[in-house]
Short mmCIF file of C-alpha atoms and ligand atoms in Angstrom, two decimals:
data_model
loop_
_atom_site.label_atom_id
_atom_site.label_comp_id
_atom_site.label_asym_id
_atom_site.label_seq_id
_atom_site.Cartn_x
_atom_site.Cartn_y
_atom_site.Cartn_z
CA UNK A 12 -201.87 -26.35 -62.66
CA UNK A 13 -201.80 -25.73 -66.42
CA UNK A 14 -201.46 -28.35 -69.15
CA UNK A 15 -200.82 -27.71 -72.84
CA UNK A 16 -202.81 -30.27 -74.84
CA UNK A 17 -201.98 -31.12 -78.46
CA UNK A 18 -204.26 -32.88 -80.97
CA UNK A 19 -203.12 -33.99 -84.45
CA UNK A 20 -204.75 -37.41 -84.85
CA UNK A 21 -206.46 -36.77 -88.19
CA UNK A 22 -206.81 -33.51 -90.12
CA UNK A 23 -207.25 -30.85 -87.44
CA UNK A 24 -204.17 -29.26 -85.89
CA UNK A 25 -205.27 -28.17 -82.42
CA UNK A 26 -203.87 -27.05 -79.09
CA UNK A 27 -205.37 -25.82 -75.83
CA UNK A 28 -204.32 -24.88 -72.32
CA UNK A 29 -206.50 -26.37 -69.57
CA UNK A 30 -206.31 -26.19 -65.79
CA UNK A 31 -206.86 -28.84 -63.11
CA UNK A 32 -210.24 -27.16 -62.49
CA UNK A 33 -211.03 -27.98 -66.15
CA UNK A 34 -211.06 -24.32 -67.14
CA UNK A 35 -209.98 -23.64 -70.73
CA UNK A 36 -207.48 -20.76 -70.88
CA UNK A 37 -206.91 -20.85 -74.64
CA UNK A 38 -207.83 -23.08 -77.57
CA UNK A 39 -207.03 -23.07 -81.30
CA UNK A 40 -208.21 -25.46 -84.04
CA UNK A 41 -206.69 -25.14 -87.52
CA UNK A 42 -208.93 -27.11 -89.87
CA UNK A 43 -207.51 -28.69 -93.03
CA UNK A 44 -210.92 -29.14 -94.69
CA UNK A 45 -210.03 -26.95 -97.65
CA UNK A 46 -206.92 -29.07 -98.40
CA UNK A 47 -208.83 -32.36 -98.51
CA UNK A 48 -212.08 -31.11 -100.08
CA UNK A 49 -211.21 -31.88 -103.70
CA UNK A 50 -210.37 -35.49 -102.77
CA UNK A 51 -213.67 -36.02 -100.88
CA UNK A 52 -211.80 -37.41 -97.84
CA UNK A 53 -208.65 -37.02 -95.76
CA UNK A 54 -205.41 -37.74 -97.66
CA UNK A 55 -202.98 -38.91 -94.94
CA UNK A 56 -199.79 -37.58 -96.54
CA UNK A 57 -201.32 -34.14 -97.10
CA UNK A 58 -202.61 -34.15 -93.51
CA UNK A 59 -199.24 -34.87 -91.92
CA UNK A 60 -197.44 -32.26 -94.05
CA UNK A 61 -200.07 -29.66 -93.14
CA UNK A 62 -199.73 -30.54 -89.43
CA UNK A 63 -196.00 -29.95 -89.72
CA UNK A 64 -196.55 -26.44 -91.11
CA UNK A 65 -199.24 -25.54 -88.58
CA UNK A 66 -198.26 -27.14 -85.29
CA UNK A 67 -195.87 -24.44 -84.00
CA UNK A 68 -198.05 -21.44 -85.03
CA UNK A 69 -201.07 -23.19 -83.44
CA UNK A 70 -199.20 -23.73 -80.16
CA UNK A 71 -197.90 -20.12 -80.21
CA UNK A 72 -201.37 -18.75 -80.84
CA UNK A 73 -202.86 -20.93 -78.06
CA UNK A 74 -200.32 -19.64 -75.51
CA UNK A 75 -200.96 -16.09 -76.71
CA UNK A 76 -204.71 -16.45 -76.22
CA UNK A 77 -204.11 -17.94 -72.78
CA UNK A 78 -201.69 -15.06 -72.02
CA UNK A 79 -199.10 -17.59 -70.92
CA UNK A 80 -195.55 -18.55 -71.83
CA UNK A 81 -194.00 -22.02 -71.88
CA UNK A 82 -192.53 -21.44 -68.42
CA UNK A 83 -196.07 -21.20 -66.97
CA UNK A 84 -196.91 -24.80 -67.99
CA UNK A 85 -196.86 -27.84 -65.69
CA UNK A 86 -197.12 -30.57 -68.35
CA UNK A 87 -197.59 -31.21 -72.06
CA UNK A 88 -200.19 -33.74 -73.19
CA UNK A 89 -200.63 -35.19 -76.66
CA UNK A 90 -202.99 -37.62 -78.36
CA UNK A 91 -200.85 -40.59 -79.47
CA UNK A 92 -203.65 -43.08 -80.26
CA UNK A 93 -205.63 -43.87 -82.41
CA UNK A 94 -205.31 -41.93 -85.67
CA UNK A 95 -203.25 -41.55 -88.82
CA UNK A 96 -199.64 -42.56 -88.13
CA UNK A 97 -198.02 -39.58 -89.87
CA UNK A 98 -200.42 -37.10 -88.26
CA UNK A 99 -199.96 -38.56 -84.79
CA UNK A 100 -196.17 -38.39 -85.15
CA UNK A 101 -196.20 -34.63 -85.76
CA UNK A 102 -198.08 -33.86 -82.54
CA UNK A 103 -196.07 -36.38 -80.53
CA UNK A 104 -192.73 -35.03 -81.79
CA UNK A 105 -193.76 -31.44 -80.98
CA UNK A 106 -194.88 -32.48 -77.49
CA UNK A 107 -191.66 -34.38 -76.80
CA UNK A 108 -189.53 -31.46 -77.99
CA UNK A 109 -191.37 -29.07 -75.67
CA UNK A 110 -191.01 -31.48 -72.73
CA UNK A 111 -187.31 -31.90 -73.36
CA UNK A 112 -186.66 -28.19 -73.84
CA UNK A 113 -188.73 -27.03 -70.85
CA UNK A 114 -188.19 -29.98 -68.49
CA UNK A 115 -191.93 -30.76 -68.41
CA UNK A 116 -193.63 -34.13 -67.90
CA UNK A 117 -195.29 -35.79 -70.92
CA UNK A 118 -198.85 -37.13 -70.76
CA UNK A 119 -200.43 -39.46 -73.35
CA UNK A 120 -204.01 -38.88 -74.45
CA UNK A 121 -206.24 -41.57 -75.93
CA UNK A 122 -208.21 -39.67 -78.59
CA UNK A 123 -211.36 -41.79 -78.16
CA UNK A 124 -211.36 -41.30 -74.40
CA UNK A 125 -210.95 -37.59 -75.07
CA UNK A 126 -214.07 -37.58 -77.31
CA UNK A 127 -216.08 -39.01 -74.38
CA UNK A 128 -214.39 -36.64 -71.91
CA UNK A 129 -215.95 -33.79 -73.91
CA UNK A 130 -219.24 -34.95 -72.33
CA UNK A 131 -217.68 -34.80 -68.85
CA UNK A 132 -216.44 -31.27 -69.55
CA UNK A 133 -219.85 -30.07 -70.69
CA UNK A 134 -221.73 -31.84 -67.89
CA UNK A 135 -219.62 -30.19 -65.18
CA UNK A 136 -220.05 -33.39 -63.13
CA UNK A 137 -219.02 -37.02 -63.16
CA UNK A 138 -220.57 -38.98 -66.04
CA UNK A 139 -218.90 -42.34 -65.32
CA UNK A 140 -219.54 -45.25 -65.43
CA UNK A 141 -221.22 -45.03 -68.81
CA UNK A 142 -221.52 -46.55 -72.25
CA UNK A 143 -219.44 -44.43 -74.63
CA UNK A 144 -220.59 -44.09 -78.25
CA UNK A 145 -217.75 -42.67 -80.34
CA UNK A 146 -218.74 -41.82 -83.89
CA UNK A 147 -216.30 -39.99 -86.11
CA UNK A 148 -214.62 -40.07 -89.50
CA UNK A 149 -212.28 -42.82 -88.35
CA UNK A 150 -214.27 -44.66 -85.67
CA UNK A 151 -217.67 -46.01 -84.78
CA UNK A 152 -217.39 -47.84 -81.51
CA UNK A 153 -219.12 -48.58 -78.25
CA UNK A 154 -217.11 -48.80 -75.06
CA UNK A 155 -217.90 -49.73 -71.50
CA UNK A 156 -216.31 -46.76 -69.68
CA UNK A 157 -215.81 -47.51 -65.99
CA UNK A 158 -213.95 -44.22 -65.58
CA UNK A 159 -212.39 -41.53 -67.81
CA UNK A 160 -209.35 -43.70 -68.57
CA UNK A 161 -210.78 -47.21 -68.14
CA UNK A 162 -212.36 -48.27 -71.44
CA UNK A 163 -213.33 -51.74 -72.62
CA UNK A 164 -214.44 -52.23 -76.23
CA UNK A 165 -218.00 -53.58 -76.62
CA UNK A 166 -218.30 -53.31 -80.38
CA UNK A 167 -217.07 -51.39 -83.41
CA UNK A 168 -217.58 -51.06 -87.12
CA UNK A 169 -216.38 -54.03 -89.11
CA UNK A 170 -215.78 -51.85 -92.19
CA UNK A 171 -216.42 -48.12 -92.73
CA UNK A 172 -216.81 -45.66 -89.87
CA UNK A 173 -220.12 -43.73 -89.78
CA UNK A 174 -218.42 -40.43 -90.67
CA UNK A 175 -216.55 -42.10 -93.51
CA UNK A 176 -219.89 -43.33 -94.90
CA UNK A 177 -221.32 -39.79 -94.62
CA UNK A 178 -218.29 -38.44 -96.50
CA UNK A 179 -218.41 -41.11 -99.24
CA UNK A 180 -222.17 -40.87 -99.78
CA UNK A 181 -221.89 -37.06 -99.89
CA UNK A 182 -219.31 -37.44 -102.67
CA UNK A 183 -221.75 -39.69 -104.62
CA UNK A 184 -224.47 -37.05 -104.19
CA UNK A 185 -221.97 -34.34 -105.24
CA UNK A 186 -222.31 -32.61 -101.91
CA UNK A 187 -219.26 -30.82 -100.45
CA UNK A 188 -216.69 -32.26 -98.02
CA UNK A 189 -216.97 -32.87 -95.09
CA UNK A 190 -220.03 -34.87 -96.00
CA UNK A 191 -221.72 -35.06 -92.59
CA UNK A 192 -222.90 -31.45 -92.30
CA UNK A 193 -223.74 -31.38 -96.05
CA UNK A 194 -225.91 -34.52 -95.83
CA UNK A 195 -227.62 -33.24 -92.69
CA UNK A 196 -228.48 -30.02 -94.49
CA UNK A 197 -229.74 -31.78 -97.65
CA UNK A 198 -231.73 -34.24 -95.50
CA UNK A 199 -233.76 -31.41 -93.99
CA UNK A 200 -235.59 -31.07 -97.34
CA UNK A 201 -235.94 -34.83 -97.84
CA UNK A 202 -238.24 -37.67 -96.81
CA UNK A 203 -236.42 -40.11 -94.53
CA UNK A 204 -238.90 -42.85 -95.46
CA UNK A 205 -238.46 -42.36 -99.22
CA UNK A 206 -235.98 -45.23 -99.56
CA UNK A 207 -235.62 -48.29 -97.38
CA UNK A 208 -231.86 -48.74 -97.03
CA UNK A 209 -230.32 -51.71 -95.17
CA UNK A 210 -229.59 -51.49 -91.42
CA UNK A 211 -226.80 -54.07 -91.20
CA UNK A 212 -226.54 -56.08 -87.96
CA UNK A 213 -229.32 -54.05 -86.32
CA UNK A 214 -231.54 -57.10 -85.72
CA UNK A 215 -228.62 -59.11 -84.31
CA UNK A 216 -229.09 -58.70 -80.55
CA UNK A 217 -225.88 -60.61 -79.78
CA UNK A 218 -223.46 -58.18 -81.43
CA UNK A 219 -222.69 -54.56 -80.70
CA UNK A 220 -220.90 -54.04 -84.01
CA UNK A 221 -221.71 -51.77 -86.94
CA UNK A 222 -221.32 -52.15 -90.70
CA UNK A 223 -221.86 -49.24 -93.09
CA UNK A 224 -220.18 -50.49 -96.24
CA UNK A 225 -223.29 -52.27 -97.62
CA UNK A 226 -225.37 -49.16 -96.94
CA UNK A 227 -222.93 -47.12 -98.98
CA UNK A 228 -223.20 -49.63 -101.84
CA UNK A 229 -227.02 -49.56 -101.57
CA UNK A 230 -226.94 -45.78 -102.06
CA UNK A 231 -224.63 -46.23 -105.05
CA UNK A 232 -227.03 -48.77 -106.63
CA UNK A 233 -230.01 -46.54 -105.94
CA UNK A 234 -228.30 -43.77 -107.93
CA UNK A 235 -227.52 -46.17 -110.79
CA UNK A 236 -228.00 -49.95 -110.79
CA UNK A 237 -225.17 -52.51 -110.39
CA UNK A 238 -224.92 -52.87 -114.17
CA UNK A 239 -223.95 -49.22 -114.53
CA UNK A 240 -220.17 -48.83 -114.16
CA UNK A 241 -220.21 -45.10 -113.37
CA UNK A 242 -222.54 -42.61 -111.70
CA UNK A 243 -220.68 -39.61 -113.13
CA UNK A 244 -223.30 -38.89 -115.80
CA UNK A 245 -226.38 -39.60 -113.67
CA UNK A 246 -228.40 -36.46 -113.03
CA UNK A 247 -230.23 -36.27 -109.72
CA UNK A 248 -232.86 -33.65 -108.97
CA UNK A 249 -232.56 -31.62 -105.75
CA UNK A 250 -235.48 -33.61 -104.32
CA UNK A 251 -233.84 -36.95 -105.20
CA UNK A 252 -230.61 -35.82 -103.48
CA UNK A 253 -232.59 -34.69 -100.42
CA UNK A 254 -234.52 -38.00 -100.22
CA UNK A 255 -231.34 -40.07 -100.66
CA UNK A 256 -229.57 -38.00 -97.98
CA UNK A 257 -232.49 -38.23 -95.52
CA UNK A 258 -233.00 -41.98 -96.04
CA UNK A 259 -229.26 -42.70 -95.76
CA UNK A 260 -228.95 -40.58 -92.61
CA UNK A 261 -231.95 -42.34 -91.07
CA UNK A 262 -230.38 -45.76 -91.67
CA UNK A 263 -227.11 -44.68 -89.99
CA UNK A 264 -228.97 -43.10 -87.07
CA UNK A 265 -231.14 -46.24 -86.60
CA UNK A 266 -228.00 -48.39 -86.35
CA UNK A 267 -226.13 -46.06 -83.98
CA UNK A 268 -229.11 -45.45 -81.69
CA UNK A 269 -230.21 -49.11 -81.79
CA UNK A 270 -226.80 -50.50 -80.83
CA UNK A 271 -226.26 -47.81 -78.16
CA UNK A 272 -229.54 -48.84 -76.49
CA UNK A 273 -228.56 -52.52 -76.79
CA UNK A 274 -225.19 -51.74 -75.16
CA UNK A 275 -226.98 -50.09 -72.22
CA UNK A 276 -229.29 -53.10 -71.88
CA UNK A 277 -226.44 -55.62 -72.07
CA UNK A 278 -224.17 -53.80 -69.60
CA UNK A 279 -226.88 -52.61 -67.24
CA UNK A 280 -225.29 -49.14 -67.27
CA UNK A 281 -227.63 -46.18 -66.91
CA UNK A 282 -225.69 -43.44 -68.71
CA UNK A 283 -224.85 -42.95 -72.38
CA UNK A 284 -222.16 -40.48 -73.49
CA UNK A 285 -221.80 -39.71 -77.19
CA UNK A 286 -218.92 -37.88 -78.86
CA UNK A 287 -217.02 -37.52 -82.13
CA UNK A 288 -217.79 -35.61 -85.32
CA UNK A 289 -220.95 -37.57 -86.21
CA UNK A 290 -222.38 -36.84 -82.73
CA UNK A 291 -222.86 -33.31 -84.10
CA UNK A 292 -225.60 -34.72 -86.35
CA UNK A 293 -228.94 -33.15 -85.43
CA UNK A 294 -231.02 -36.22 -86.32
CA UNK A 295 -228.77 -38.49 -84.22
CA UNK A 296 -228.96 -36.05 -81.29
CA UNK A 297 -232.77 -35.99 -81.52
CA UNK A 298 -233.00 -39.78 -81.75
CA UNK A 299 -230.67 -40.37 -78.78
CA UNK A 300 -232.71 -37.86 -76.77
CA UNK A 301 -235.96 -39.70 -77.68
CA UNK A 302 -234.39 -43.07 -76.80
CA UNK A 303 -233.13 -41.74 -73.45
CA UNK A 304 -236.69 -40.65 -72.59
CA UNK A 305 -238.23 -43.91 -73.78
CA UNK A 306 -235.73 -46.18 -71.99
CA UNK A 307 -235.00 -43.93 -69.02
CA UNK A 308 -231.21 -43.55 -69.25
CA UNK A 309 -229.08 -40.47 -68.61
CA UNK A 310 -227.73 -38.94 -71.84
CA UNK A 311 -224.75 -36.67 -72.39
CA UNK A 312 -223.88 -35.64 -75.94
CA UNK A 313 -220.76 -33.54 -76.47
CA UNK A 314 -221.62 -29.91 -77.28
CA UNK A 315 -221.36 -29.14 -81.00
CA UNK A 316 -218.00 -27.38 -80.89
CA UNK A 317 -216.47 -30.27 -78.92
CA UNK A 318 -217.78 -33.01 -81.26
CA UNK A 319 -215.33 -32.57 -84.11
CA UNK A 320 -211.64 -32.80 -83.27
CA UNK A 321 -210.27 -30.20 -80.84
CA UNK A 322 -207.69 -30.04 -78.07
CA UNK A 323 -210.05 -28.90 -75.28
CA UNK A 324 -211.23 -32.50 -74.83
CA UNK A 325 -207.55 -33.25 -74.15
CA UNK A 326 -208.39 -31.98 -70.65
CA UNK A 327 -208.64 -35.70 -69.91
CA UNK A 328 -204.88 -35.30 -69.34
CA UNK A 329 -205.78 -33.77 -65.95
CA UNK A 330 -207.06 -37.22 -64.88
CA UNK A 331 -203.76 -38.85 -65.84
CA UNK A 332 -201.78 -36.06 -64.15
CA UNK A 333 -203.66 -36.71 -60.88
CA UNK A 334 -203.12 -40.47 -61.27
CA UNK A 335 -199.37 -39.87 -61.77
CA UNK A 336 -199.48 -41.41 -65.26
CA UNK A 337 -196.55 -39.79 -67.09
CA UNK A 338 -194.68 -41.08 -70.14
CA UNK A 339 -191.04 -41.54 -71.08
CA UNK A 340 -189.73 -39.58 -74.06
CA UNK A 341 -189.56 -42.77 -76.13
CA UNK A 342 -193.39 -42.87 -76.22
CA UNK A 343 -194.64 -44.15 -79.58
CA UNK A 344 -197.81 -43.63 -81.64
CA UNK A 345 -200.48 -46.37 -81.85
CA UNK A 346 -202.65 -45.75 -84.93
CA UNK A 347 -205.03 -48.72 -84.51
CA UNK A 348 -208.22 -49.27 -82.55
CA UNK A 349 -207.74 -49.50 -78.77
CA UNK A 350 -209.62 -52.42 -77.19
CA UNK A 351 -208.90 -51.97 -73.50
CA UNK A 352 -207.20 -49.31 -71.38
O1 KG4 B 412 -214.24 -36.48 -84.82
P1 KG4 B 412 -213.91 -35.93 -86.17
O2 KG4 B 412 -213.68 -34.45 -86.31
O3 KG4 B 412 -212.61 -36.60 -86.77
C1 KG4 B 412 -212.25 -37.91 -86.56
O4 KG4 B 412 -211.73 -38.23 -85.46
O5 KG4 B 412 -212.49 -38.69 -87.52
O6 KG4 B 412 -215.08 -36.41 -87.17
C2 KG4 B 412 -215.14 -36.00 -88.52
C3 KG4 B 412 -216.32 -36.70 -89.17
C4 KG4 B 412 -216.42 -36.47 -90.67
O7 KG4 B 412 -216.59 -37.72 -91.31
C5 KG4 B 412 -217.66 -35.61 -90.83
O8 KG4 B 412 -218.35 -35.81 -92.06
C6 KG4 B 412 -218.49 -36.03 -89.63
O9 KG4 B 412 -217.55 -36.21 -88.60
N1 KG4 B 412 -219.48 -35.01 -89.25
C7 KG4 B 412 -220.81 -35.23 -89.29
C8 KG4 B 412 -221.43 -34.00 -88.92
N2 KG4 B 412 -220.43 -33.09 -88.63
C9 KG4 B 412 -219.24 -33.74 -88.84
N3 KG4 B 412 -221.53 -36.32 -89.63
C10 KG4 B 412 -222.88 -36.21 -89.60
N4 KG4 B 412 -223.54 -35.07 -89.29
C11 KG4 B 412 -222.86 -33.96 -88.93
N5 KG4 B 412 -223.53 -32.84 -88.61
ZN1 ZN B 413 -211.90 -37.57 -83.50
#
């Protein structure tokens, strides 16, 4: 059985062909980073227009790499939640058109479940039940994951997502977009104890939520105090940038690792799976590994190339195929956070 999976939730146009044995026959990711770079973040209208230009060539190239034609497929799967409305619509419309033209069943993918499924793919064995930590440009959330498609929200960011904070702080430090990899690189030369930034909600053992907006403001005020309306003319030395990056990254990692451990303690679950673009962060990966050794839980972090958005993780569609969960062609997009599935 072969499923074409389509991913257009944010700013990557991606497609893959996966089998029921979870083999990947072909995969293509067309990044839009260069289009959004000068804005320091994803511009939704630019993203959806770029998806429109790229979606058919990306699907063609994926089938070519898999050495398959449309008639070899058994289903088409597409991420329809959560994400940017305009971006989601492009992938969903392409998937529906293919289903209609080829008489194939349509499968809906929850993008956050797919990020955690990347851990299942890499592990080569069942990873459920687990606590799922999803940290990306759009989301920072903890889920109780009873199975690959049974998620229950435990906590989430109440303002910025972790990746969004990385991107915005990188812009303040005049580091390139996307900010996550740039901050990680700058942080390698910095002292993570140089500045004591706030760790919002970390001491609150009742809540599993995150907040990164105050941290972002603290970085801004460190660069130039609250009385200073602009940071455009502030010169930072390379060492100051490195120390700011390392101290900021440490504060984010403390919050993510701290709440993930708290979620394991509160739920009694023994496995943590982490996915999403920020899960590519080397410091976070090290910290989660240390915490797993200290607290004795099983840890699966998505492999680097499956952390940022891709369509391979859409292999979660195989689970829905087996469960007989197919969609009508009037399926809609759901941009907002999903609490329970
Ligand atoms: O999962 P993803 O590709 O897209 C969303 O679903 O949002 O995540 C993109 C985010 C960006 O904010 C980017 O800065 C961040 O992931 N990111 C990182 C790293 N690599 C990507 N953040 C921290 N460290 C990294 N190494
Ligand atoms: Zn994502």
